[in-house]
Coordinates of C-alpha atoms in Angstrom, one line a residue:
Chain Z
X47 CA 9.5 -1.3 20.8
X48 CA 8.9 -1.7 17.2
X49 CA 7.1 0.5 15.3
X50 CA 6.4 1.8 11.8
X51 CA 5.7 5.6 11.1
X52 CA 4.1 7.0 7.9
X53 CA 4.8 11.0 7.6
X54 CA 2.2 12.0 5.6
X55 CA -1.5 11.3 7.1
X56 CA -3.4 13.0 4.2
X57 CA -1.8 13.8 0.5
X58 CA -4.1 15.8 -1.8
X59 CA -3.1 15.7 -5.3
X60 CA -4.1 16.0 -9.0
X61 CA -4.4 13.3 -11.5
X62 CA -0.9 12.5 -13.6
X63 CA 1.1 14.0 -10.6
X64 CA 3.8 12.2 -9.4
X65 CA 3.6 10.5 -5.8
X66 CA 5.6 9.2 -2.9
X67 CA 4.7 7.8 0.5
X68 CA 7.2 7.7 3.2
X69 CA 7.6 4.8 5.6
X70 CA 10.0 4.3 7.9
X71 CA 10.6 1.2 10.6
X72 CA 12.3 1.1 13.9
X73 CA 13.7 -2.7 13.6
X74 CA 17.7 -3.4 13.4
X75 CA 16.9 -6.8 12.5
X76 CA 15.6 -9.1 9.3
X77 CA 12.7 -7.9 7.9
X78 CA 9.6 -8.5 5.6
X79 CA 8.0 -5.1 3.9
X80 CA 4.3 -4.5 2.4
X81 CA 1.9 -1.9 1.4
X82 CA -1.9 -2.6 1.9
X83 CA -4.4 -0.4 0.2
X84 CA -7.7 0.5 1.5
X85 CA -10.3 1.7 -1.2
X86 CA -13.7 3.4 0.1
X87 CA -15.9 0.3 1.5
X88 CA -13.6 -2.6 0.5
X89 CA -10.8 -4.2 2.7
X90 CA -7.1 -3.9 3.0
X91 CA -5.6 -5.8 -0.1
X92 CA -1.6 -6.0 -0.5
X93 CA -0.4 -3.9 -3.0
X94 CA 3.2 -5.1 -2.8
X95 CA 5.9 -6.9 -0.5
X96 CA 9.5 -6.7 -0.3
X97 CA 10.9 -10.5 0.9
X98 CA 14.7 -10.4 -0.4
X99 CA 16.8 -9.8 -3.3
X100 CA 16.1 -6.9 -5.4
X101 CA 15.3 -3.8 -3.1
X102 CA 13.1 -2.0 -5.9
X103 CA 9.8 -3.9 -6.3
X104 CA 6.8 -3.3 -8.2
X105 CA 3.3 -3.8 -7.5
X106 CA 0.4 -3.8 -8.8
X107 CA -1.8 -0.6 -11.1
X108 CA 2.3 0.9 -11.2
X109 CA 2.9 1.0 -8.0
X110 CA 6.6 0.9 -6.8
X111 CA 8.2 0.5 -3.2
X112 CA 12.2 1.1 -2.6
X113 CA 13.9 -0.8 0.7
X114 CA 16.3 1.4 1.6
X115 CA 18.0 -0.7 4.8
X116 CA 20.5 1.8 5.4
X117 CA 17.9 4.2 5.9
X118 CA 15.1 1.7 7.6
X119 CA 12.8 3.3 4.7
X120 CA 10.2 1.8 2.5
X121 CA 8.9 4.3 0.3
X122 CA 5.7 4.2 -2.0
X123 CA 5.9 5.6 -5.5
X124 CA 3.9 5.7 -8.8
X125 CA 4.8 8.3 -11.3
X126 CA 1.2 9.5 -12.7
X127 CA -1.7 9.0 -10.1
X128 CA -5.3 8.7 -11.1
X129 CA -8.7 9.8 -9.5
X130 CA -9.0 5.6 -8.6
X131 CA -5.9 5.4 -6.7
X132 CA -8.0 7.6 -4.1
X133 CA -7.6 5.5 -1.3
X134 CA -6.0 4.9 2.5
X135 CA -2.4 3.5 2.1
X136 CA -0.9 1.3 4.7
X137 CA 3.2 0.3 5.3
X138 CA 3.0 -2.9 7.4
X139 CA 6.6 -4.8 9.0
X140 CA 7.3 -8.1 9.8
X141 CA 10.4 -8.1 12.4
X142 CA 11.8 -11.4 11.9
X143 CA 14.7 -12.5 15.4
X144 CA 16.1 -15.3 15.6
X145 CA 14.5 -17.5 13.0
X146 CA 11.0 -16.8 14.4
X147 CA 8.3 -14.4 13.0
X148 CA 7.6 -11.4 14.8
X149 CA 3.6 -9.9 14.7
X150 CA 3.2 -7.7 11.7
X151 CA 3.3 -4.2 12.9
X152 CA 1.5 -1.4 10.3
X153 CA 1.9 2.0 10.0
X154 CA -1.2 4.9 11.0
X155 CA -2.0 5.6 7.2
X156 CA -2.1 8.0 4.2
X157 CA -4.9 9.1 3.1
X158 CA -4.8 9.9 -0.8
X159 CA -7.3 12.1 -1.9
X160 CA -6.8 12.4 -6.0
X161 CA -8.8 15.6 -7.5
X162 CA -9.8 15.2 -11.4
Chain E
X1186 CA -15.6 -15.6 -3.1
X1187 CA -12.5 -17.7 -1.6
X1188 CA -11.5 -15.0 0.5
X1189 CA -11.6 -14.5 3.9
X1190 CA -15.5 -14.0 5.3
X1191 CA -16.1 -12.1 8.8
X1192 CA -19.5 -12.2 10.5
X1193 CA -21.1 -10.0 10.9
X1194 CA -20.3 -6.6 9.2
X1195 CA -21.9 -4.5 11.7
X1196 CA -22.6 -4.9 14.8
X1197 CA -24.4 -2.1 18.1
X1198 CA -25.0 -3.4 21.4
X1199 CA -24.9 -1.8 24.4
X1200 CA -22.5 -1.1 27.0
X1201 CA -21.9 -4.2 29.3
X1202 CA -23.3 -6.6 26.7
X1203 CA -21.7 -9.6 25.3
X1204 CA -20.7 -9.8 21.6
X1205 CA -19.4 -12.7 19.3
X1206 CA -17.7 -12.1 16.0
X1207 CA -16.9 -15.0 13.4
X1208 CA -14.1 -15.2 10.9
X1209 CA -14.2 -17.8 8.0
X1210 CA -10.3 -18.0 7.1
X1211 CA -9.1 -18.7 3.2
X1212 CA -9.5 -22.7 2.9
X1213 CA -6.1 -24.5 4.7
X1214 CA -4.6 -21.5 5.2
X1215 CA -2.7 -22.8 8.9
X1216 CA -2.4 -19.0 10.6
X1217 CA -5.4 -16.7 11.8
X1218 CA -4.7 -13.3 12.7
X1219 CA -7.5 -11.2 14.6
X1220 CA -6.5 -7.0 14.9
X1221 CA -8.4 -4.3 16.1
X1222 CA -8.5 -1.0 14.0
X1223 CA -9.5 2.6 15.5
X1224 CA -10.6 5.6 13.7
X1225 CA -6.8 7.3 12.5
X1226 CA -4.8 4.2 13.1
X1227 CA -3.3 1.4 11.3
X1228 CA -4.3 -2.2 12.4
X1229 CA -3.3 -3.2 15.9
X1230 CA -2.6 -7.0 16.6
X1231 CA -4.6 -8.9 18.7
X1232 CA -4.0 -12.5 18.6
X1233 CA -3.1 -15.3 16.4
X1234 CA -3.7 -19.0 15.6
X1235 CA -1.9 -21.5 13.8
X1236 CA -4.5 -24.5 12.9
X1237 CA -6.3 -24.7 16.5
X1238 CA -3.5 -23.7 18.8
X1239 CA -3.5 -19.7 20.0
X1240 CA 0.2 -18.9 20.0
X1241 CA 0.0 -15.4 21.1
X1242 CA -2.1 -12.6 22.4
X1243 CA -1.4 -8.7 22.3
X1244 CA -1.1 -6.7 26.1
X1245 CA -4.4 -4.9 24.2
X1246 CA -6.2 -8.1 24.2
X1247 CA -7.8 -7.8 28.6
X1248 CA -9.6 -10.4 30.3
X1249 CA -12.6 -9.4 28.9
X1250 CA -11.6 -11.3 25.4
X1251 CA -11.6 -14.4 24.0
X1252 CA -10.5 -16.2 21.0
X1253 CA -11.0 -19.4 20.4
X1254 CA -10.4 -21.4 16.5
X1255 CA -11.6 -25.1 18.1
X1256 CA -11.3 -26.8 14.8
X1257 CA -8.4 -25.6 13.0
X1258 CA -11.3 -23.5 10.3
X1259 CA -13.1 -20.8 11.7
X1260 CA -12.1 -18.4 14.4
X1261 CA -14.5 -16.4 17.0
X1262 CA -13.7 -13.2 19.1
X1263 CA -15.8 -13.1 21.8
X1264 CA -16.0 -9.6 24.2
X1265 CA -17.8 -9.7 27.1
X1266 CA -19.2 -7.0 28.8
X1267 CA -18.4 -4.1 25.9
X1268 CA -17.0 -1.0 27.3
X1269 CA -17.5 1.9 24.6
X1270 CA -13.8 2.1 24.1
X1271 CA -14.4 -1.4 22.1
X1272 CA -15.9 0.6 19.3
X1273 CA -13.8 -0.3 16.6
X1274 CA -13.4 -2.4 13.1
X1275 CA -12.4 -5.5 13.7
X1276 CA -10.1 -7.1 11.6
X1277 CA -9.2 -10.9 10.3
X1278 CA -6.5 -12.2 8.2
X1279 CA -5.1 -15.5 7.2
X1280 CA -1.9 -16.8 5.5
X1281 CA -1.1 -19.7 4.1
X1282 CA 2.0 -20.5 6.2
X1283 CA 5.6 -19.4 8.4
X1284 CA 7.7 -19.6 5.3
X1285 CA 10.0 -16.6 4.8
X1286 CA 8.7 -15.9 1.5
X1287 CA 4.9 -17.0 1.9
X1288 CA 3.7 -15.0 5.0
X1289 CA 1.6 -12.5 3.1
X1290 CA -1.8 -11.9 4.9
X1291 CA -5.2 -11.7 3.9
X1292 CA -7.5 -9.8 5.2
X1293 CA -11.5 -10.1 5.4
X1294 CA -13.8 -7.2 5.2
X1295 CA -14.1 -6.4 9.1
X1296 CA -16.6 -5.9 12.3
X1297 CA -17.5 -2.6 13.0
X1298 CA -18.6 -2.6 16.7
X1299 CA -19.9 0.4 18.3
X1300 CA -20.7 0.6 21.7
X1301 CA -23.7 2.5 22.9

């Protein structure tokens, strides 16, 4: 079965470090990429997708994602985090087979604790 | 707000009662989405609509629930006779369509159901 797996369930850093979420998909076929965000109290709100062409795309507040395909890897990345970025992070696949749309699998979480 | 509505936000009944949530999509967006999300876990799908037609349901969603989207606008979930492993946020999304590169999902602010 498909399935998405996030490695990290809570990351505790300071402000202006560096981060990186790992996400990796079990899918051999075409597929569509995004991160959701979840803030304290508000809803899941897309925080980037991949679709095609270039592999490196950028969110948005600096956000980064990398589709590795030879490694079935979607990684997260900003390079200075700040005390709002707090939040639960969420990798989310859409397997597409034969010209029809799978049902958009999602990852368990991060939660990002940033300390000021 | 133009973004997706869920009534309501919270909900407590007890165990073997019925419950009804409602979902108010982004205007013409064709597809519905309904997930289920427990404490620790990414979203789960449930079931999914385009306009008024249900075109698939998850092995999670029993007997016990029903979905219905009778006018192509609005979308209920309906449980009947709640079993306290229902307790959970309940999640719609919309998008505005199939196509490869405009299948992003939005999602409304959820129903938290607990169970007594």
């Amino acid at each position: 079965a498909q399935s998405v797996s996030q490695h990290n369930h809570h990351v505790i850093l300071s402000e202006a470090a560096s981060l990186e979420l790992g996400c990796n998909y079990s899918y051999g076929g075409t597929v569509n990429l995004f991160w959701y965000v979840q803030y304290p109290g508000q809803h899941l709100q897309l925080l980037l997708k991949y679709f095609s062409g270039d592999p490196l795309v950028k969110g948005i507040k600096g956000f980064e994602a990398e589709f590795i395909k030879s490694k079935f890897s979607f990684n997260l990345r900003k390079p200075s985090v700040q005390w709002s970025d707090t939040a639960e992070y969420f990798c989310a696949v859409y397997p597409w087979a034969g010209g029809s749309q799978g049902n958009l699998i999602f990852g368990k979480g991060t939660k990002l604790s940033v300390k000021p | 707000d133009t973004g997706v509505s869920q009534n309501p936000r919270h909900k407590i009944t007890k165990r073997g009662q019925n419950v009804t949530f409602r979902c108010d999509p982004i205007s013409e967006h064709n597809r519905l989405y309904w997930y289920r999300q427990t404490l620790g876990q990414g979203p789960e799908f449930l079931t999914y609509f385009q306009n008024e037609a249900q075109l698939e349901k998850s092995r999670l969603l029993s007997d016990r629930f029903s979905a219905e989207r009778p006018k192509g606008s609005f979308s209920t979930l309906e449980i009947q006779r709640t079993e306290q492993g229902d307790s959970a946020m309940y999640l719609c999304a919309s998008s505005p369509s199939l196509n490869w590169e405009n299948n992003e999902q939005f999602f409304g602010p959820g129903t938290r159901l607990t169970v007594l």
